[in-house]
Short mmCIF file of C-alpha atoms in Angstrom, two decimals:
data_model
loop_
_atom_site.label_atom_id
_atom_site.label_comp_id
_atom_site.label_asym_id
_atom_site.label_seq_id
_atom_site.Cartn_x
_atom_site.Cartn_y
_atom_site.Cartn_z
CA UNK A 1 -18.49 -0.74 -3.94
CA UNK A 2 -15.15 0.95 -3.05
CA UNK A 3 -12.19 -0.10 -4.50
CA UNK A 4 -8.95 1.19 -2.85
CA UNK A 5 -5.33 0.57 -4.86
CA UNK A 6 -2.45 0.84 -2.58
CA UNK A 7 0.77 1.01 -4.17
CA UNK A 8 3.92 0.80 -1.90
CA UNK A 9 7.83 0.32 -2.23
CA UNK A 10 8.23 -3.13 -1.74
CA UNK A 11 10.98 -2.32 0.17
CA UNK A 12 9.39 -0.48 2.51
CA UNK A 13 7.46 -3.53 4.05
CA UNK A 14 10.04 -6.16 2.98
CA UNK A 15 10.20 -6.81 6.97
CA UNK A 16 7.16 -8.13 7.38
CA UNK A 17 4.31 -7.43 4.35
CA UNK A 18 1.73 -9.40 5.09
CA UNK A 19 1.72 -8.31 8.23
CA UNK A 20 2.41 -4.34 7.47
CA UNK A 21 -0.66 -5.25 4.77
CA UNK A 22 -2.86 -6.51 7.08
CA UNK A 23 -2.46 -3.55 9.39
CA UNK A 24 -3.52 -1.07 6.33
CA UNK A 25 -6.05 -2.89 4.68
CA UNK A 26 -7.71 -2.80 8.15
CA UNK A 27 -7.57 0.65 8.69
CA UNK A 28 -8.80 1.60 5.35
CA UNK A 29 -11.38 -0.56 5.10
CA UNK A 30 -13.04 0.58 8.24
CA UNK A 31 -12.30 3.94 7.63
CA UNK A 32 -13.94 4.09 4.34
CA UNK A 33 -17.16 2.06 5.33
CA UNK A 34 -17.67 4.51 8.08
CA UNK A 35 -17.42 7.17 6.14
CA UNK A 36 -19.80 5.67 3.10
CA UNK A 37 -21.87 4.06 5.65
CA UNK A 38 -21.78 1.09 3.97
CA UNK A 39 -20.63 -2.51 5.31
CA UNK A 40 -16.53 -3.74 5.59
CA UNK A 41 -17.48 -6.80 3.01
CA UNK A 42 -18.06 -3.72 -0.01
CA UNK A 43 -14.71 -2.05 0.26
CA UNK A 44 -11.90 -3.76 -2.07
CA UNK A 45 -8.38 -3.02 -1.36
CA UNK A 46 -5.46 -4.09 -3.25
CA UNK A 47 -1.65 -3.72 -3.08
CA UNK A 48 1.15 -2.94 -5.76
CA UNK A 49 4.48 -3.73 -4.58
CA UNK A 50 6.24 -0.84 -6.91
CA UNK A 51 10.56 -1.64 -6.71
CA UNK A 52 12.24 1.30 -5.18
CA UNK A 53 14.55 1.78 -8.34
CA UNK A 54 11.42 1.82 -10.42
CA UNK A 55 9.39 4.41 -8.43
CA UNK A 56 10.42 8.28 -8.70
CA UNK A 57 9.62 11.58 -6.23
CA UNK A 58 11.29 15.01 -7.68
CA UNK A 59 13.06 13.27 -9.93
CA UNK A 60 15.50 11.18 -7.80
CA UNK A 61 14.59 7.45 -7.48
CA UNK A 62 13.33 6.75 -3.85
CA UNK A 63 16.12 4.31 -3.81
CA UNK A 64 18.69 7.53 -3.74
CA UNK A 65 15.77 9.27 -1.45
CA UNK A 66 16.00 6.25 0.91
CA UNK A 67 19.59 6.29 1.60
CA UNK A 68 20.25 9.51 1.95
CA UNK A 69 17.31 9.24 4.48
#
């Protein structure tokens, strides 16, 4: 049984995350069990919600990368 852990800036999806959730869950759930060939009900997906001051790329917070973006 797949499980899938997504982790995302919370502000990313702050908008609308259940709906922006929904949407990816989805697509990775049927784009795993097509490519295991197994059924939607065995793939697990989960979401972090990681703060953008707590979440690093290069060494700059994606807080700085985000608004100079």
């Amino acid at each position: 049984m797949p499980f899938v852990n997504i982790r995302i800036v919370k502000q990313v999806i702050e908008h609308d995350p259940e709906g922006i959730k929904d949407k990816v869950q989805s697509v990775v759930t049927e784009s795993i069990a097509e490519a295991a060939g197994i059924p939607k009900e065995n793939v697990w997906v989960t979401f972090e919600e990681i703060d953008e001051i707590d979440w690093f790329a290069g060494g700059a917070r994606v807080k700085e990368l985000r608004a100079g973006a």
